[in-house]
Short mmCIF file of C-alpha atoms in Angstrom, two decimals:
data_model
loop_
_atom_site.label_atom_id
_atom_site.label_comp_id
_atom_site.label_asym_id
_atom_site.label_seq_id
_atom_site.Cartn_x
_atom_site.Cartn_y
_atom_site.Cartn_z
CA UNK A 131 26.20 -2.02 -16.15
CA UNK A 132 28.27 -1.84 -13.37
CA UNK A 133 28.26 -4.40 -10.21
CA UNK A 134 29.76 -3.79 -6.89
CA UNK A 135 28.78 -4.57 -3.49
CA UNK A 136 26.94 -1.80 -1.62
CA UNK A 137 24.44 -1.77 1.61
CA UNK A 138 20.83 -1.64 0.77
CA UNK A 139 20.50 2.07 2.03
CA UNK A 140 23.37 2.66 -0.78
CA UNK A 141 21.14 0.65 -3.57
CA UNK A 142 18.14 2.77 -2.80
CA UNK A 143 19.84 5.89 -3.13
CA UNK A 144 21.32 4.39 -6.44
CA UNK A 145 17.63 4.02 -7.17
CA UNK A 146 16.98 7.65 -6.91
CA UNK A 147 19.68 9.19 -8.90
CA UNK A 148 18.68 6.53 -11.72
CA UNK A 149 15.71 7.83 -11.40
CA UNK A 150 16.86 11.21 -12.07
CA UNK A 151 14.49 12.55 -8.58
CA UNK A 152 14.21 16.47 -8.69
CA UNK A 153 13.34 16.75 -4.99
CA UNK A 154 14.16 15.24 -1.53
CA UNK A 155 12.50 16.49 1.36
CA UNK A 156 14.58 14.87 4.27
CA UNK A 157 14.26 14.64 7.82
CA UNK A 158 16.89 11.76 9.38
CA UNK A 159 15.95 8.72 11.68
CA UNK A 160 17.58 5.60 11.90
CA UNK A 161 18.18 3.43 10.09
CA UNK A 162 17.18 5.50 6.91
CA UNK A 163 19.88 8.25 7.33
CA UNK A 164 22.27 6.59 5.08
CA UNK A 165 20.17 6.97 2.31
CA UNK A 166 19.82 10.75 2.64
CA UNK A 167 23.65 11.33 3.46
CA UNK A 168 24.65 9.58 0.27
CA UNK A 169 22.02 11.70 -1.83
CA UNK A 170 23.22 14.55 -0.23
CA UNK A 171 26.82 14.02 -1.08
CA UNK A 172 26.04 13.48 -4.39
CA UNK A 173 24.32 16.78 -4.70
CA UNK A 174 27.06 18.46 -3.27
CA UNK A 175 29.63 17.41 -5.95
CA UNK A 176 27.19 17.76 -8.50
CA UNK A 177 27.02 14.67 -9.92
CA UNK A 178 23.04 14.52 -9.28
CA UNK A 179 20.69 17.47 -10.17
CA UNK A 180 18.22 17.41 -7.37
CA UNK A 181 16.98 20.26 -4.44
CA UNK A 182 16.92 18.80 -0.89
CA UNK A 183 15.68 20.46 2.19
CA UNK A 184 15.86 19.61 5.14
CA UNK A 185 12.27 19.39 7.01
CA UNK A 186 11.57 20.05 10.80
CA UNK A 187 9.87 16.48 11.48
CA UNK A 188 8.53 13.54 9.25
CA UNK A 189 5.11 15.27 9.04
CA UNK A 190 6.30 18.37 7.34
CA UNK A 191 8.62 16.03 4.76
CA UNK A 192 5.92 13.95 3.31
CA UNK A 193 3.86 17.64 3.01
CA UNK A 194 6.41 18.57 1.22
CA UNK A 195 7.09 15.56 -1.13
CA UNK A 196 3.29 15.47 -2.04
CA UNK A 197 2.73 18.99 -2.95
CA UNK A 198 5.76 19.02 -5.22
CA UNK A 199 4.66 15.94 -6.74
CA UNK A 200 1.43 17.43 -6.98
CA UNK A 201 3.27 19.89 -9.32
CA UNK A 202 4.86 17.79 -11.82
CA UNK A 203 8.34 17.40 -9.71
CA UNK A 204 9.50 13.92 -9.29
CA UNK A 205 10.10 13.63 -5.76
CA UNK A 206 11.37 10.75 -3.62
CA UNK A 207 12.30 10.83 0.38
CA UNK A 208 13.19 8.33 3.02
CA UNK A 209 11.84 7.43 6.29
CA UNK A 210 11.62 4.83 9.26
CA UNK A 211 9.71 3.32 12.45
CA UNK A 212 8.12 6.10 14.45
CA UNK A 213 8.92 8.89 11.61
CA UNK A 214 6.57 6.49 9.67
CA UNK A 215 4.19 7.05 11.95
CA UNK A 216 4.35 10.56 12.67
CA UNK A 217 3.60 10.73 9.37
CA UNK A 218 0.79 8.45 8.64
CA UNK A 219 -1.71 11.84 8.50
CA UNK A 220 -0.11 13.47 5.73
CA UNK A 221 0.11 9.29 3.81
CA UNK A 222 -3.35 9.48 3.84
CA UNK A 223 -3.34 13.06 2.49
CA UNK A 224 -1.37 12.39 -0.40
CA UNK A 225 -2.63 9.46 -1.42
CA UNK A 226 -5.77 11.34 -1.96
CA UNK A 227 -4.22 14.08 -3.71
CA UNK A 228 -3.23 11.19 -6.44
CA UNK A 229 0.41 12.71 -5.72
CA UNK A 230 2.82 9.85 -7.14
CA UNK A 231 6.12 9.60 -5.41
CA UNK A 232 8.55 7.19 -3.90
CA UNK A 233 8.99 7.08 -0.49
CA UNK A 234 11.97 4.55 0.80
CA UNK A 235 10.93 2.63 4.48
CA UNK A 236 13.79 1.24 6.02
CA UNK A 237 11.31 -1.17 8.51
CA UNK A 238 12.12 -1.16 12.21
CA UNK A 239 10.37 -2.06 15.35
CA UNK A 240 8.19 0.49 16.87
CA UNK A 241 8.49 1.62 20.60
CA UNK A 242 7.76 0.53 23.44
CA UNK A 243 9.92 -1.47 24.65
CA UNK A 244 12.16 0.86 22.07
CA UNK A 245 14.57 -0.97 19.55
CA UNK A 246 16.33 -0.02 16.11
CA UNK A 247 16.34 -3.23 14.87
CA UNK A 248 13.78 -4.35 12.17
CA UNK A 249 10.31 -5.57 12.32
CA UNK A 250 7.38 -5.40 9.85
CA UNK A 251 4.76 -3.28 12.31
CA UNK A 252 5.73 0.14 10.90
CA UNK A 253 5.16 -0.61 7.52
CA UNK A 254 1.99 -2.60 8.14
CA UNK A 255 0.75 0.16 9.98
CA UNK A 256 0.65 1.88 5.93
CA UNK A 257 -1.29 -0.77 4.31
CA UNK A 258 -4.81 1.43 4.38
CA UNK A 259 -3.37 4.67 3.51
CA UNK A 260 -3.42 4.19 -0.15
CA UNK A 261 0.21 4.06 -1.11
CA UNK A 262 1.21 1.08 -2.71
CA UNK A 263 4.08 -1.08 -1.05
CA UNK A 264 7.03 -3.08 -2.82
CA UNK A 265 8.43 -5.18 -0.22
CA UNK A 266 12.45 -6.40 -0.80
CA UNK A 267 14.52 -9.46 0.27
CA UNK A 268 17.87 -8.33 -1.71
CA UNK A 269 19.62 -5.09 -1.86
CA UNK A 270 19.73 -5.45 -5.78
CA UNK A 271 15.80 -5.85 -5.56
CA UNK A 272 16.11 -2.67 -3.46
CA UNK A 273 17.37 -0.68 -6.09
CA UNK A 274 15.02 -2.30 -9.33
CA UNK A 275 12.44 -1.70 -7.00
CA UNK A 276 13.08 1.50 -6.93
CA UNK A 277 12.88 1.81 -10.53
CA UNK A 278 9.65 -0.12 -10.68
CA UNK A 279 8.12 2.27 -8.08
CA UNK A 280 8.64 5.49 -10.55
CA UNK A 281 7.02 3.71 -13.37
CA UNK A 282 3.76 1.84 -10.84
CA UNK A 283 3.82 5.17 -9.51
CA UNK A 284 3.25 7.61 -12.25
CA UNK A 285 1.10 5.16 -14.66
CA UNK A 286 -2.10 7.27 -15.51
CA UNK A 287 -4.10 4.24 -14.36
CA UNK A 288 -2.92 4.45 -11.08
CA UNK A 289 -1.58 7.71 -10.06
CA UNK A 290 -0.43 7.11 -6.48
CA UNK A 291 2.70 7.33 -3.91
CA UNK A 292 4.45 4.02 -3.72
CA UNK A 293 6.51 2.75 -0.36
CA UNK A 294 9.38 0.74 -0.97
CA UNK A 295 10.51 -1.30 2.14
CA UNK A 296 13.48 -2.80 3.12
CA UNK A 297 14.30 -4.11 6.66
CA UNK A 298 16.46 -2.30 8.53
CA UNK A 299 20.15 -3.91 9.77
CA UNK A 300 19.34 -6.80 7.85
CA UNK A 301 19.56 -4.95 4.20
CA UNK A 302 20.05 -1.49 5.30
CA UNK A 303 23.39 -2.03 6.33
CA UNK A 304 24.53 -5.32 4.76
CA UNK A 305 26.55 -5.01 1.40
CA UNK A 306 26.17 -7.42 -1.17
CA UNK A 307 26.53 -7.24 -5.25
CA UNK A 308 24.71 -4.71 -6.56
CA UNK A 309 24.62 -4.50 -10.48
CA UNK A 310 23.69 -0.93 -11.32
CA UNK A 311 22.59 -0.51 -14.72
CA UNK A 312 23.29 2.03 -17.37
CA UNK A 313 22.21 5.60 -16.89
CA UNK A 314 20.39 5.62 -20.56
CA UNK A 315 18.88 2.35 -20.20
CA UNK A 316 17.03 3.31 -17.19
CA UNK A 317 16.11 6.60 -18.89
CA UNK A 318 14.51 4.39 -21.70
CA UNK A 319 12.46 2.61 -19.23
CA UNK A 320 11.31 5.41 -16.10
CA UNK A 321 10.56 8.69 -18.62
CA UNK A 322 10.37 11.76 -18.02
CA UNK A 323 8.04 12.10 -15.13
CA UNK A 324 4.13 13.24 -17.41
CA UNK A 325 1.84 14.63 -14.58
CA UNK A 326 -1.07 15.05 -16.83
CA UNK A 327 -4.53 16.17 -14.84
CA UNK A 328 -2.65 16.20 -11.58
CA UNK A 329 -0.30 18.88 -12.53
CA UNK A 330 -1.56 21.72 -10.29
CA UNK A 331 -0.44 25.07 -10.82
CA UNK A 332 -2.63 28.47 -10.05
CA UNK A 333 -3.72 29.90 -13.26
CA UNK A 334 -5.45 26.68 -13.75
CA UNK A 335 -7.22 25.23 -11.17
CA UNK A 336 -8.43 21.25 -11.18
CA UNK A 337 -10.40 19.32 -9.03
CA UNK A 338 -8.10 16.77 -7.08
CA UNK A 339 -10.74 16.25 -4.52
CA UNK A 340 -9.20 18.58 -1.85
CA UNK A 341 -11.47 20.43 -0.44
CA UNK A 342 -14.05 19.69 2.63
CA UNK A 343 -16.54 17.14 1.07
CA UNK A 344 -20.10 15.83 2.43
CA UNK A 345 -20.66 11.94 2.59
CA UNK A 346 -21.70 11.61 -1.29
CA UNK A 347 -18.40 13.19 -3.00
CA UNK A 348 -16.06 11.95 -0.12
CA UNK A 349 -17.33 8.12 -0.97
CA UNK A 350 -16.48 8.63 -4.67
CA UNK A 351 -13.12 9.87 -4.38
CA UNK A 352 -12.08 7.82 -1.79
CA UNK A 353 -13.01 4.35 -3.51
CA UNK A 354 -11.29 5.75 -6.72
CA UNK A 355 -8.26 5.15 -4.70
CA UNK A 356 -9.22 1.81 -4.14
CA UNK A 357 -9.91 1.10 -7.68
CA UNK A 358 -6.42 3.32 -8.57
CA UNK A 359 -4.77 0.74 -6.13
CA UNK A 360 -6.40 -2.06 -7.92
CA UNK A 361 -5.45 -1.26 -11.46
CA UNK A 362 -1.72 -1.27 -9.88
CA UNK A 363 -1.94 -5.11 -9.95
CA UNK A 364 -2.38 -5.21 -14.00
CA UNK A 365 0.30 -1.92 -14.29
CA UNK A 366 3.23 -3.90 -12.39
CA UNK A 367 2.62 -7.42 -13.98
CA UNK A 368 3.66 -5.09 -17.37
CA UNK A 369 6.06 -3.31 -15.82
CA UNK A 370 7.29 -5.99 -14.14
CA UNK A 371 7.67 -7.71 -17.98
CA UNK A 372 9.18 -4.35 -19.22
CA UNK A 373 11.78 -4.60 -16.76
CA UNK A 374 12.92 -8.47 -17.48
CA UNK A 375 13.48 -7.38 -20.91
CA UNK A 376 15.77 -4.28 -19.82
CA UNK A 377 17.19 -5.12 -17.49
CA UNK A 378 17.16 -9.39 -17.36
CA UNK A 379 15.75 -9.48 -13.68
CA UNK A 380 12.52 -11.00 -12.89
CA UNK A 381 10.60 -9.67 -10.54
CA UNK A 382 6.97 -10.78 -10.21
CA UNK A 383 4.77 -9.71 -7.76
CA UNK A 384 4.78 -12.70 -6.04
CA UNK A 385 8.09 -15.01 -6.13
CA UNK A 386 7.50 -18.82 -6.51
CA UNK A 387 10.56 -20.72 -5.75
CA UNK A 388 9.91 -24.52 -5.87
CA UNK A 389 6.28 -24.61 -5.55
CA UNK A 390 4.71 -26.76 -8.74
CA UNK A 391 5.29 -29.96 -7.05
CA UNK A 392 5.33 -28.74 -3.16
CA UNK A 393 3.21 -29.94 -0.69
CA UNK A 394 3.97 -27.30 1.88
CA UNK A 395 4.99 -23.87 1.45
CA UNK A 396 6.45 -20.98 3.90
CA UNK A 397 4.67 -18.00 3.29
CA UNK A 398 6.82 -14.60 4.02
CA UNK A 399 7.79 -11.19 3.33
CA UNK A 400 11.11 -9.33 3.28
CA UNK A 401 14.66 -10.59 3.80
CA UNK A 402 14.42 -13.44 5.94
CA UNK A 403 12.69 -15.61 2.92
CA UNK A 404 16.11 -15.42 2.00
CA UNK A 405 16.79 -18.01 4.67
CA UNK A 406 13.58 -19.37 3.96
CA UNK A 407 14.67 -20.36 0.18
CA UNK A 408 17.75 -22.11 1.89
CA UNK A 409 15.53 -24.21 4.34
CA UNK A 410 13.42 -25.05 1.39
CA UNK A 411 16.50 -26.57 -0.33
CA UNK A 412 17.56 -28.08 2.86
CA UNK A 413 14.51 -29.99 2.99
CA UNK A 414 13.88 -30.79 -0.47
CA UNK A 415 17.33 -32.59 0.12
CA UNK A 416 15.95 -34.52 2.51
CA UNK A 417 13.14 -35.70 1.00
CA UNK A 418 10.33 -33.07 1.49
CA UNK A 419 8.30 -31.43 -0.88
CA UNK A 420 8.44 -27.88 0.21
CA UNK A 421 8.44 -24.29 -1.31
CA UNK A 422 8.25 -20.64 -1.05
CA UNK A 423 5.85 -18.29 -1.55
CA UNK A 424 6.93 -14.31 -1.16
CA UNK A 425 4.76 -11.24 -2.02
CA UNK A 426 6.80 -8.53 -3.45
CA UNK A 427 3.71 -6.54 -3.94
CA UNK A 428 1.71 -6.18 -0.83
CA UNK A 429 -0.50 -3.33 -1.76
CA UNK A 430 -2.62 -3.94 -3.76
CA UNK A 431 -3.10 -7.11 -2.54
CA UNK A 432 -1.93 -9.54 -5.15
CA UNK A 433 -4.71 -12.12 -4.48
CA UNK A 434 -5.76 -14.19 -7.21
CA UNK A 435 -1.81 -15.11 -7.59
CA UNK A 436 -1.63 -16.26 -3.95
CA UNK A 437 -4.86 -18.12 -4.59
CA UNK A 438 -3.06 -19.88 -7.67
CA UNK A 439 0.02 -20.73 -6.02
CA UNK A 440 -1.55 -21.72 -2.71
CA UNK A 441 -4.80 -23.85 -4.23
CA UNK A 442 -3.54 -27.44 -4.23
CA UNK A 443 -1.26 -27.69 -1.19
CA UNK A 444 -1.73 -29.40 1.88
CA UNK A 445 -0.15 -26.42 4.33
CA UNK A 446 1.12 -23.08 4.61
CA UNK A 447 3.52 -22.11 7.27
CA UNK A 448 2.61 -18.04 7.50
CA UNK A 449 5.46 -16.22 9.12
CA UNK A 450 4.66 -12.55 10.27
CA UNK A 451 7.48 -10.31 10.88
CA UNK A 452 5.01 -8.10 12.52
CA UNK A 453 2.19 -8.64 15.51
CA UNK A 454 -1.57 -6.77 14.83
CA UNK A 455 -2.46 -6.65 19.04
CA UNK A 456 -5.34 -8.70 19.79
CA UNK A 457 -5.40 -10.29 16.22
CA UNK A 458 -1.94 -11.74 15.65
CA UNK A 459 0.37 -11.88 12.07
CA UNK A 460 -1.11 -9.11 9.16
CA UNK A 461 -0.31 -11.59 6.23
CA UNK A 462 -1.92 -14.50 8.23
CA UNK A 463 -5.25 -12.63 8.25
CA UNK A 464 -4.93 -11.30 5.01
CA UNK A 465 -4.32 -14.45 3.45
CA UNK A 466 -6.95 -16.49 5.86
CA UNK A 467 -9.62 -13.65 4.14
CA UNK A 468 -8.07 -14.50 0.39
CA UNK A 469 -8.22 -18.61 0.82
CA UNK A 470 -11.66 -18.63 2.71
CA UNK A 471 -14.20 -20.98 1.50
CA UNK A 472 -12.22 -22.00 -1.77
CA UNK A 473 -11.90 -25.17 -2.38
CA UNK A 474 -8.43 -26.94 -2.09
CA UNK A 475 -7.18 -23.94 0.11
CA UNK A 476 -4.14 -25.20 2.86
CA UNK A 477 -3.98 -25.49 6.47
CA UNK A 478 -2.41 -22.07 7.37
CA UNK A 479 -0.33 -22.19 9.97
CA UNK A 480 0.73 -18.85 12.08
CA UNK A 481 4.01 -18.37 13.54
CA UNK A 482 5.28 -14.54 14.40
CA UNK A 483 9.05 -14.08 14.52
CA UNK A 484 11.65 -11.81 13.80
CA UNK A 485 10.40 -9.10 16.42
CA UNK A 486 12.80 -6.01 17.06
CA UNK A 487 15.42 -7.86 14.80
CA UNK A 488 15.45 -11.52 16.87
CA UNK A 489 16.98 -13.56 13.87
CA UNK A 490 14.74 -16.73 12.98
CA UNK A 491 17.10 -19.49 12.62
CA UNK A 492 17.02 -22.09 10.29
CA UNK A 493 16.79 -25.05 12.61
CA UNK A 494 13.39 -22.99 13.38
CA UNK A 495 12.31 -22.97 9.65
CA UNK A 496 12.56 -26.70 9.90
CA UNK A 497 10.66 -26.89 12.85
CA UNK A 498 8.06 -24.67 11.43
CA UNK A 499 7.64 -27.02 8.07
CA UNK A 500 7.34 -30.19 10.97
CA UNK A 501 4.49 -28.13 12.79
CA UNK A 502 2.66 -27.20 9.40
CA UNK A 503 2.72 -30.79 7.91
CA UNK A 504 1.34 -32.18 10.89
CA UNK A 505 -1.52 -29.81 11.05
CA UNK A 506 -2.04 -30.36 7.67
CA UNK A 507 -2.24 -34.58 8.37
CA UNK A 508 -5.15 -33.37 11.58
CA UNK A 509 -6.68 -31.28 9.18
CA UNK A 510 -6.60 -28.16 11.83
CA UNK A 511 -4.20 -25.06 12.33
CA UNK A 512 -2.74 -24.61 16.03
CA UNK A 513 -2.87 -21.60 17.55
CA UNK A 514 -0.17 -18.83 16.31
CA UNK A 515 3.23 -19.15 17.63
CA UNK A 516 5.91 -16.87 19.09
CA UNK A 517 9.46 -17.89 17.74
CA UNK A 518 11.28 -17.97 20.85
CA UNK A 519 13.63 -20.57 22.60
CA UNK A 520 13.61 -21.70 26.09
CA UNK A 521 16.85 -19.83 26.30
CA UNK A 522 15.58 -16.68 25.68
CA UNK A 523 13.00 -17.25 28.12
CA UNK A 524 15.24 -17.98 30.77
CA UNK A 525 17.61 -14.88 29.72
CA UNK A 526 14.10 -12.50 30.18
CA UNK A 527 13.22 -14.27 33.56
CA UNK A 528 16.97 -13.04 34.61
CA UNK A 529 16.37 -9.79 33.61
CA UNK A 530 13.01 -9.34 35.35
CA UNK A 531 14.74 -10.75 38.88
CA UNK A 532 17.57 -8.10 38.55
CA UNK A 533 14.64 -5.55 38.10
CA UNK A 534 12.60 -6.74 41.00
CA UNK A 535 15.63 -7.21 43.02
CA UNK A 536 16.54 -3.44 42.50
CA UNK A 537 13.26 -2.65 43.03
CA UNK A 538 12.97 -4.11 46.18
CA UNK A 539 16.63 -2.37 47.11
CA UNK A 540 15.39 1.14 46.36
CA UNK A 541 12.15 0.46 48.32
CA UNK A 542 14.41 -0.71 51.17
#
């Protein structure tokens, strides 16, 4: 095992040649391009065996990935924001052709207004399309997760792509230590990639549920997926274990940090619970029971564990790095529909933040756990809040009188 620090687009692409990927079908976008430039260099001075090609747009790349995985080739490719997006057809594709693969999402906001800083709406946009998604806070648990996604991916009771997703800026370009463990210990633990019934090749046809299919058929296959999805919650709890024992990291599919004894937890995804875990010690420091709750695995749904670590407390401060329009925060909701009507369940409390890459400071995180034990002493949730300062407001309101101002000079 070697450690050395490296950004998280470098620990992903570590991921891949641990791997041992056959194919990457690339297309660039920021700020994923790192990933493919380091692959590609390693290609070139041979020190990992894999064909990449260069597609014409995001929509012709994950084509690509899933009919060579559809094939038997273990394929893995990169993408971000609007190439998401552009993609999302052929994600639902895929998924249905029970392709596994690995796709890398480096998360960033989604236009307009037009940024290339990170937010969560991209990859929440995924959540239906049937590819699982491993969501990271560290670079190192970019890499493992990487790892993990090969094995979730290709496990004959599940048998579908898996997004990994790290925020852009944040871990795509931040270098920390990185241990990057031995070549023949990974090996051990991926396999050589076993397609099975997928395998498709000519002189033997298969049924993968391709073709045009009335209401009947097209309800079957499509809630095998579901149930595929499903059976990824029991396949990553033992590959999760199978890991720990390689390797000596934990990763569950939901972290826990501090929450036996807590009466109020922060509920988050992605990088900035790394923050979060420093507010909780913060506070615990000053007297308040507080923890942290973090889904690694957001698809499937890893429900009855959030019901078990949420059952008990008093509040939950839910922080969405993402905004559903006309709904508010994705984990919010999907986390209001988990706790409903049990008993015990916590006054969640919404607060969206970290739009576009604004940071959320921790003097905020504080605030937040104030706000969420008071509505937990009333008994009743507010209504969701923006994180943003009265500064900020007053540095927009500037910027929209310099607009109208130079509107009104061109009119004149």
């Amino acid at each position: 095992m070697t450690r050395t620090l490296m950004t998280g687009n470098a620990a992903a692409a570590w991921g891949a040649r641990l791997a041992q990927v056959e194919y990457l079908p690339a297309f660039p976008i920021t700020p994923q391009t790192e990933i493919i430039e380091t692959i590609a260099k390693w290609i070139d001075t041979g020190d990992m065996d894999c064909r990449m090609v260069t597609m014409d747009s995001e929509h012709s790349m994950i084509t690509a990935a899933g009919a060579a995985a559809a094939t038997g080739v273990r394929v893995f490719s990169a993408t971000s924001s609007q190439g998401l997006l552009y993609a999302m057809e052929m994600l639902y594709t895929v998924a249905g052709w029970r392709a596994p693969l690995v796709l890398m999402n480096v998360s960033r906001g989604l236009s307009a207004p037009l940024t290339l800083e990170s937010d969560h709406n991209d990859i929440m946009a995924a959540r239906d399309s049937g590819f699982l998604q491993i969501h990271c806070a560290t670079c190192q648990e970019v890499l493992d997760s990487v790892l993990l996604a090969y094995r979730l991916a290709e496990d004959k009771r599940v048998r579908l792509p898996v997004i990994v997703n790290l925020d852009g800026f944040y871990l795509s370009f931040t270098r920390e230590p990185v241990a990057i463990p031995d070549a023949d210990t990974v090996h051990r633990f991926i396999g050589p990639f076993e397609p099975g019934t997928i395998s498709f090749r000519a002189s033997t046809p298969v049924s993968q549920a391709v073709a045009v299919l009335g209401g009947t058929p097209y309800s079957y296959f499509r809630f095998e997926v579901h149930l595929a999805s499903l059976n990824g919650l029991a396949a990553y709890d033992e590959i999760a274990g199978e890991f720990t024992e390689a390797f000596g990291r934990n990763h569950e599919a939901v972290e826990a940090y501090h929450t036996d004894d807590a009466d109020l937890v922060f509920v988050m995804v992605g990088s900035f619970a790394t923050k979060a875990r420093e507010a909780v010690d913060r506070l615990r420091q000053a007297g308040w029971k507080v923890g942290l709750v973090r889904p690694r695995l957001l698809r499937p749904f890893p429900e009855a564990r959030l019901r078990e670590l949420l059952t008990g407390k008093r509040g939950a401060a839910v922080i969405d790095q993402n905004l559903s329009m006309g709904k508010g925060g994705v984990l919010h909701t999907e986390l209001a529909s988990a706790l409903y009507g049990r008993p015990g369940a916590p006054v969640l409390v919404s607060f969206i933040g970290g739009l576009g890459g604004r940071d959320i400071a921790l003097e905020e995180l504080f605030e937040m756990a104030k706000v969420t034990r008071q509505a937990a002493d009333e008994g009743q949730a507010p209504a969701p809040r923006l994180l943003f300062t009265a500064d900020e407001l007053r540095e927009v309101r500037k910027l929209q009188a310099i607009a109208q101002v130079e509107r009104q000079r061109l009119k004149d």
